[in-house]
Coordinates of C-alpha atoms in Angstrom, one line a residue:
M10 CA 88.5 95.4 8.5
E11 CA 88.8 92.8 12.0
G12 CA 87.1 89.8 12.2
K13 CA 86.6 87.3 15.0
A14 CA 90.1 87.0 16.4
I15 CA 90.4 83.0 15.9
L16 CA 89.9 83.9 11.8
N17 CA 93.5 84.8 12.2
Q18 CA 94.7 81.3 13.4
L19 CA 93.0 79.2 11.0
S20 CA 93.3 78.6 7.1
P21 CA 90.9 78.8 4.6
Y22 CA 90.4 75.3 2.7
Q23 CA 93.4 74.6 0.4
Q24 CA 92.3 73.3 -2.8
G25 CA 94.8 70.7 -4.3
K26 CA 96.4 71.2 -7.7
Q27 CA 94.0 70.9 -10.5
I28 CA 94.6 68.3 -13.0
K29 CA 95.9 70.6 -15.6
D30 CA 98.5 72.3 -13.8
I31 CA 100.1 69.1 -13.0
E32 CA 99.7 67.6 -16.1
K33 CA 101.4 70.6 -17.6
E34 CA 103.9 70.8 -14.7
Y35 CA 105.2 66.4 -15.2
G36 CA 104.8 66.3 -18.9
L37 CA 101.7 63.9 -18.3
D38 CA 98.4 63.1 -20.7
R39 CA 96.6 61.3 -18.5
I40 CA 96.0 62.1 -14.4
V41 CA 93.8 60.1 -12.0
K42 CA 92.3 61.7 -9.2
L43 CA 91.8 59.9 -6.2
A44 CA 92.1 62.2 -3.4
S45 CA 88.5 63.4 -2.3
N46 CA 86.5 59.8 -2.3
E47 CA 84.0 60.4 -5.6
N48 CA 83.0 58.0 -7.3
P49 CA 85.0 56.9 -10.2
Y50 CA 81.4 55.6 -12.1
G51 CA 80.0 58.8 -11.8
Y52 CA 76.2 59.1 -11.4
S53 CA 73.0 57.4 -12.6
A54 CA 72.1 57.5 -16.1
H55 CA 68.9 58.0 -15.5
V56 CA 69.7 61.9 -13.6
R57 CA 71.9 62.4 -17.2
E58 CA 69.1 61.8 -19.3
Y59 CA 66.8 63.8 -17.4
F60 CA 68.8 67.1 -17.8
L61 CA 69.6 66.9 -21.6
K62 CA 65.9 66.8 -22.4
N63 CA 64.8 69.2 -19.4
I64 CA 66.4 72.9 -18.2
S65 CA 65.6 74.1 -15.2
E66 CA 64.1 77.7 -14.3
F67 CA 67.3 79.6 -12.9
N68 CA 64.9 82.9 -12.1
I69 CA 62.5 80.9 -10.2
Y70 CA 64.1 80.6 -6.3
P71 CA 64.4 76.8 -5.4
D72 CA 61.9 75.0 -2.9
G73 CA 62.9 76.4 0.7
Y74 CA 61.4 73.0 1.9
T75 CA 62.8 70.7 -0.4
A76 CA 59.5 69.5 -0.5
E77 CA 59.3 66.8 -3.5
L78 CA 63.1 65.0 -2.2
R79 CA 62.1 65.3 1.5
K80 CA 59.0 63.0 0.7
A81 CA 61.3 60.7 -1.4
V82 CA 64.0 60.3 1.4
A83 CA 61.3 59.9 4.2
D84 CA 59.7 57.4 2.3
K85 CA 63.0 55.6 1.1
I86 CA 64.4 55.2 4.8
N87 CA 61.3 55.0 6.6
V88 CA 61.0 58.2 8.9
N89 CA 58.6 61.4 9.2
E90 CA 59.3 64.4 7.1
N91 CA 59.5 66.4 9.5
Q92 CA 62.7 64.6 10.7
L93 CA 64.7 65.7 7.9
L94 CA 67.0 68.7 7.0
F95 CA 68.6 69.6 3.6
G96 CA 71.9 71.3 3.0
S97 CA 74.2 72.2 0.7
G98 CA 76.3 68.8 1.0
S99 CA 76.1 67.6 4.5
E100 CA 79.0 69.5 5.3
E101 CA 76.9 72.5 5.4
I102 CA 74.5 70.2 8.5
V103 CA 77.9 70.6 10.4
Q104 CA 78.4 74.4 9.7
M105 CA 74.6 74.3 11.0
I106 CA 75.4 72.4 13.9
C107 CA 78.0 74.6 15.2
R108 CA 76.3 77.7 14.4
A109 CA 73.2 76.5 16.3
F110 CA 74.8 74.7 19.6
L111 CA 78.3 76.1 19.9
Y112 CA 79.7 79.1 21.5
S113 CA 82.6 80.8 23.7
G114 CA 82.2 78.9 26.9
T115 CA 81.4 75.7 25.7
N116 CA 83.4 72.8 24.2
T117 CA 82.8 69.7 21.5
I118 CA 84.4 66.8 21.5
M119 CA 85.6 64.6 18.5
A120 CA 88.2 62.0 17.5
T121 CA 91.6 62.4 16.1
P122 CA 92.2 62.2 12.7
T123 CA 88.4 62.4 11.6
F124 CA 87.2 64.7 9.2
P125 CA 88.9 68.5 9.7
Q126 CA 85.5 70.5 9.2
Y127 CA 84.0 69.7 12.7
K128 CA 87.1 71.5 14.5
H129 CA 87.1 73.9 11.8
N130 CA 83.4 75.2 12.4
A131 CA 83.8 74.6 16.1
L132 CA 86.5 77.0 16.6
I133 CA 84.7 79.8 14.6
E134 CA 81.9 79.9 16.9
G135 CA 84.5 80.0 19.7
A136 CA 83.9 76.6 20.9
D137 CA 87.0 75.0 23.0
V138 CA 87.4 71.5 20.9
V139 CA 88.8 68.4 22.6
E140 CA 90.5 65.5 20.5
I141 CA 90.7 62.3 21.3
P142 CA 93.0 60.0 19.4
T143 CA 91.6 57.3 17.9
V144 CA 93.1 53.6 18.7
N145 CA 93.9 51.4 15.9
G146 CA 91.9 53.9 13.6
Y147 CA 88.5 53.1 15.9
H148 CA 87.1 55.9 17.7
D149 CA 87.7 55.6 21.5
L150 CA 84.7 55.9 22.9
E151 CA 85.3 55.0 26.3
N152 CA 87.9 58.2 26.6
I153 CA 85.4 60.3 24.5
Y154 CA 82.5 59.7 27.2
K155 CA 84.9 60.1 30.1
S156 CA 85.8 63.6 28.8
I157 CA 82.2 65.1 28.6
D158 CA 81.9 68.0 31.0
H159 CA 79.0 70.3 31.5
N160 CA 80.3 72.4 29.0
T161 CA 80.4 70.1 26.7
K162 CA 77.3 70.6 23.9
V163 CA 78.2 68.1 20.8
V164 CA 80.0 65.1 20.1
W165 CA 81.1 64.0 16.8
L166 CA 81.4 60.3 15.8
C167 CA 81.9 59.4 12.1
S168 CA 81.3 56.2 10.8
P169 CA 82.7 54.9 8.6
N170 CA 85.5 57.3 9.9
N171 CA 87.5 59.3 7.6
P172 CA 90.5 58.7 7.1
S173 CA 90.7 55.1 8.4
G174 CA 87.1 53.8 7.3
L175 CA 86.4 52.1 10.1
V176 CA 82.8 51.9 11.5
I177 CA 81.7 52.1 15.3
P178 CA 80.9 48.5 16.4
K179 CA 76.4 48.7 17.2
E180 CA 76.9 47.6 20.7
D181 CA 79.8 50.3 21.3
F182 CA 77.2 52.8 19.5
K183 CA 74.3 51.9 21.4
D184 CA 76.5 51.8 25.0
F185 CA 77.8 55.5 24.8
M186 CA 74.6 56.7 23.5
D187 CA 72.8 54.9 27.1
K188 CA 76.0 57.0 28.8
C189 CA 75.8 59.7 27.2
P190 CA 73.9 62.8 28.3
E191 CA 70.6 64.0 26.8
N192 CA 71.6 67.1 26.7
V193 CA 75.1 66.5 24.4
L194 CA 74.1 66.6 21.3
V195 CA 75.5 63.4 19.3
V196 CA 76.5 63.5 15.6
L197 CA 76.9 60.4 13.9
D198 CA 77.9 61.5 10.0
E199 CA 77.5 58.6 7.8
A200 CA 78.4 60.2 4.4
Y201 CA 80.1 56.8 3.5
Y202 CA 76.6 55.0 4.5
E203 CA 75.9 53.1 1.1
Y204 CA 79.2 51.5 1.0
I205 CA 78.8 49.7 4.7
D206 CA 78.6 45.9 4.9
D207 CA 75.4 44.8 5.9
S208 CA 77.1 43.3 8.7
K209 CA 78.4 46.2 10.1
D210 CA 75.2 48.5 9.7
I211 CA 74.7 50.5 13.3
H212 CA 71.1 50.9 11.6
A213 CA 71.1 54.0 13.5
L214 CA 67.8 55.6 12.1
T215 CA 66.2 52.6 14.3
L216 CA 67.7 54.3 17.2
L217 CA 66.3 57.9 17.0
S218 CA 63.1 57.3 18.7
D219 CA 65.4 56.1 21.7
Y220 CA 67.8 58.8 21.7
S221 CA 66.6 62.5 21.5
N222 CA 70.1 64.0 21.6
L223 CA 71.3 61.7 18.3
I224 CA 71.6 63.3 14.6
V225 CA 72.4 61.4 11.6
L226 CA 73.9 62.7 8.5
R227 CA 73.9 61.6 5.0
T228 CA 74.7 62.9 2.0
F229 CA 74.7 62.4 -2.1
S230 CA 78.3 63.4 -2.8
K231 CA 80.0 60.2 -2.3
A232 CA 77.7 57.1 -3.4
Y233 CA 75.4 58.7 -5.5
G234 CA 77.9 60.6 -7.0
L235 CA 76.7 64.2 -6.9
A236 CA 79.3 65.8 -5.6
G237 CA 79.5 68.7 -7.9
L238 CA 75.4 69.5 -7.2
R239 CA 76.3 69.9 -3.5
I240 CA 73.3 68.3 -1.3
G241 CA 72.9 66.0 1.7
Y242 CA 71.1 65.8 4.4
G243 CA 70.4 64.9 8.4
I244 CA 67.7 63.2 10.0
A245 CA 67.1 63.7 13.9
N246 CA 63.3 64.3 15.9
N247 CA 61.8 67.1 15.1
N248 CA 62.2 69.1 17.9
L249 CA 65.9 68.8 16.9
I250 CA 65.6 69.8 13.3
T251 CA 63.0 72.6 14.0
K252 CA 66.1 74.3 15.9
L253 CA 68.2 73.9 13.3
D254 CA 65.9 74.8 10.5
V255 CA 66.5 78.3 12.2
V256 CA 70.2 78.6 11.1
R257 CA 69.0 77.4 8.2
G258 CA 69.4 79.3 4.7
P259 CA 65.9 80.2 3.2
F260 CA 67.3 78.7 0.0
N261 CA 70.0 77.0 0.7
T262 CA 69.9 73.7 -1.9
T263 CA 69.4 74.5 -5.7
S264 CA 66.7 73.2 -8.0
L265 CA 69.1 71.2 -9.9
A266 CA 70.5 69.7 -7.1
Q267 CA 66.8 68.5 -5.2
K268 CA 66.2 67.1 -8.5
A269 CA 68.9 65.3 -9.3
A270 CA 69.2 63.8 -5.4
L271 CA 65.1 63.2 -6.3
I272 CA 66.2 60.9 -9.3
A273 CA 69.5 59.2 -8.0
L274 CA 67.4 58.1 -4.9
D275 CA 65.4 56.2 -7.1
D276 CA 67.9 54.3 -9.0
T277 CA 68.8 51.3 -6.7
E278 CA 70.6 49.5 -9.2
F279 CA 73.1 52.2 -9.8
I280 CA 74.1 52.1 -6.2
E281 CA 74.2 48.1 -6.0
D282 CA 76.7 48.2 -8.8
T283 CA 78.5 50.8 -7.0
K284 CA 78.8 48.8 -4.0
A285 CA 79.7 45.7 -5.7
N286 CA 82.5 47.2 -7.9
N287 CA 83.9 49.0 -4.6
F288 CA 84.0 46.2 -2.8
A289 CA 85.3 44.0 -5.9
V290 CA 88.4 46.8 -6.0
K291 CA 88.8 47.1 -2.4
K292 CA 89.8 42.8 -2.0
S293 CA 91.9 43.3 -5.3
V294 CA 94.0 46.2 -4.1
Q295 CA 93.9 44.5 -0.2
Q296 CA 95.7 41.0 -2.2
F297 CA 98.3 43.5 -3.6
L298 CA 99.0 45.3 -0.6
D299 CA 99.4 42.1 1.0
T300 CA 102.2 41.0 -1.5
I301 CA 104.1 43.8 -0.8
G302 CA 103.7 43.6 3.0
W303 CA 102.0 47.4 3.5
K304 CA 99.4 47.4 5.7
Y305 CA 96.0 49.0 5.8
Y306 CA 92.5 49.3 7.5
E307 CA 89.6 47.3 6.5
T308 CA 88.0 49.9 5.6
Q309 CA 84.3 49.9 5.1
A310 CA 84.1 53.1 2.6
N311 CA 85.1 53.9 -0.7
F312 CA 88.5 55.0 0.1
L313 CA 91.8 53.1 1.3
L314 CA 94.3 54.2 4.6
V315 CA 97.0 52.2 4.0
S316 CA 100.9 52.3 6.0
T317 CA 103.7 53.6 3.9
P318 CA 107.4 52.4 4.9
V319 CA 108.4 56.0 3.9
S320 CA 106.6 59.6 4.4
G321 CA 102.8 60.0 2.9
T322 CA 104.5 63.1 1.4
E323 CA 107.2 61.0 -0.4
V324 CA 104.6 58.6 -1.9
F325 CA 101.9 61.1 -2.7
Q326 CA 105.6 63.0 -4.7
F327 CA 106.4 59.9 -6.3
L328 CA 102.6 58.8 -7.5
V329 CA 101.9 62.4 -8.7
E330 CA 105.1 62.8 -10.9
N331 CA 103.4 59.2 -12.2
G332 CA 99.8 60.5 -12.9
F333 CA 97.9 59.5 -9.8
I334 CA 96.7 62.3 -7.0
V335 CA 96.5 60.5 -3.4
R336 CA 96.3 62.4 0.0
P337 CA 99.4 61.8 2.1
G338 CA 98.6 61.1 5.7
E339 CA 100.5 63.9 7.1
L340 CA 97.6 66.4 5.7
L341 CA 95.2 63.8 7.7
G342 CA 96.8 63.7 11.3
S343 CA 97.9 60.4 10.4
P344 CA 101.6 59.9 9.4
N345 CA 103.6 57.4 7.2
T346 CA 100.4 57.1 5.3
I347 CA 98.5 57.7 2.1
R348 CA 94.4 57.6 1.6
F349 CA 93.4 56.9 -1.7
T350 CA 89.9 56.3 -3.3
L351 CA 89.3 52.8 -4.4
G352 CA 88.9 53.9 -8.5
K353 CA 88.2 52.0 -11.5
A354 CA 89.8 48.8 -11.6
E355 CA 92.1 49.8 -14.5
D356 CA 92.9 52.5 -12.9
M357 CA 94.0 50.6 -9.9
N358 CA 95.8 47.9 -11.3
L359 CA 97.9 50.7 -13.1
M360 CA 98.8 52.3 -9.7
Q361 CA 99.5 49.1 -8.1
D362 CA 102.5 48.7 -10.4
K363 CA 104.1 52.4 -9.8
L364 CA 103.5 51.6 -6.1
A365 CA 105.0 47.8 -6.9
Q366 CA 107.6 50.2 -8.7
L367 CA 108.3 52.4 -5.5
H368 CA 108.2 49.4 -3.7
Q369 CA 111.5 48.1 -5.1
Q370 CA 113.2 51.6 -5.1
I371 CA 112.8 51.4 -1.2
I372 CA 113.9 48.0 -0.7
K373 CA 116.7 48.8 -2.9
G374 CA 117.6 51.7 -1.2
N375 CA 117.5 50.3 2.3

């Protein structure tokens, strides 16, 4: 069976080794997963309490319009209900955007390195991909703008960017939007929005009325801790949302995910605690890295991209053998780095001990 020719050039998403397999391979009795930027503090206790007492009707299709959650999100972020689009994680909305606006003969522009699914989905749709290298971890907005031509349909901006964790400065973003042609869709992916310091916030939602070609993506997978349920959303003007709704599957988010997100959205204390814990752990880890002289990016997310004195793959292998799963930068387009989730304080302290041990080995080896 032949499909699109591009499928022969792409690979399906390769999931890392499972925890049980790693435990067996290295004789470990405990693994700390710090590779996928999940919330180490779990999710709202109110979600757990609800589902312990209530069972969903699995024989009934979910609400395709996501009405109850739609109203709650609209009220929470102060937008109209018809400005929202829900997906199976914000990643599905990335796929919807590519399906709706990209095709052979068009192009799309993004930073490199950044979230790889922008490129993956664009290539499947037959579009050309233009990648603009980041500068010290930041989007090079000037060269992104200069690369726009009459075939450009979509520009992807990830803020905080994955893997650097850096946010686009507000004035730079507004300047870019002022210059960007109105027929070019700008996707601002704010998957890690809840972790951003208030002083760094672009306040993108306040700009939607100024820019009809802007869509903002957010998710319940990260700070809200609902990654396993897969639900996220996009915010834009109603005309744009209506176009994307055409390519959305009729029942693309589950009843479980909708209810969990609705409950989690209301638990502001959990989000505040998550952000505070993340900030405290970040500062502690950064202080440790300063003592051993390893450089890092000033992240505004729940992960840290760290420069390593040897290849990131070597550091990854050392850590996995000692019970910590991280991401080597070689897989992220950022050689000689590792990216790891900012986990619980006790786990990070143990990992720091292992990194200190590795650092001494590297010094002695030199």
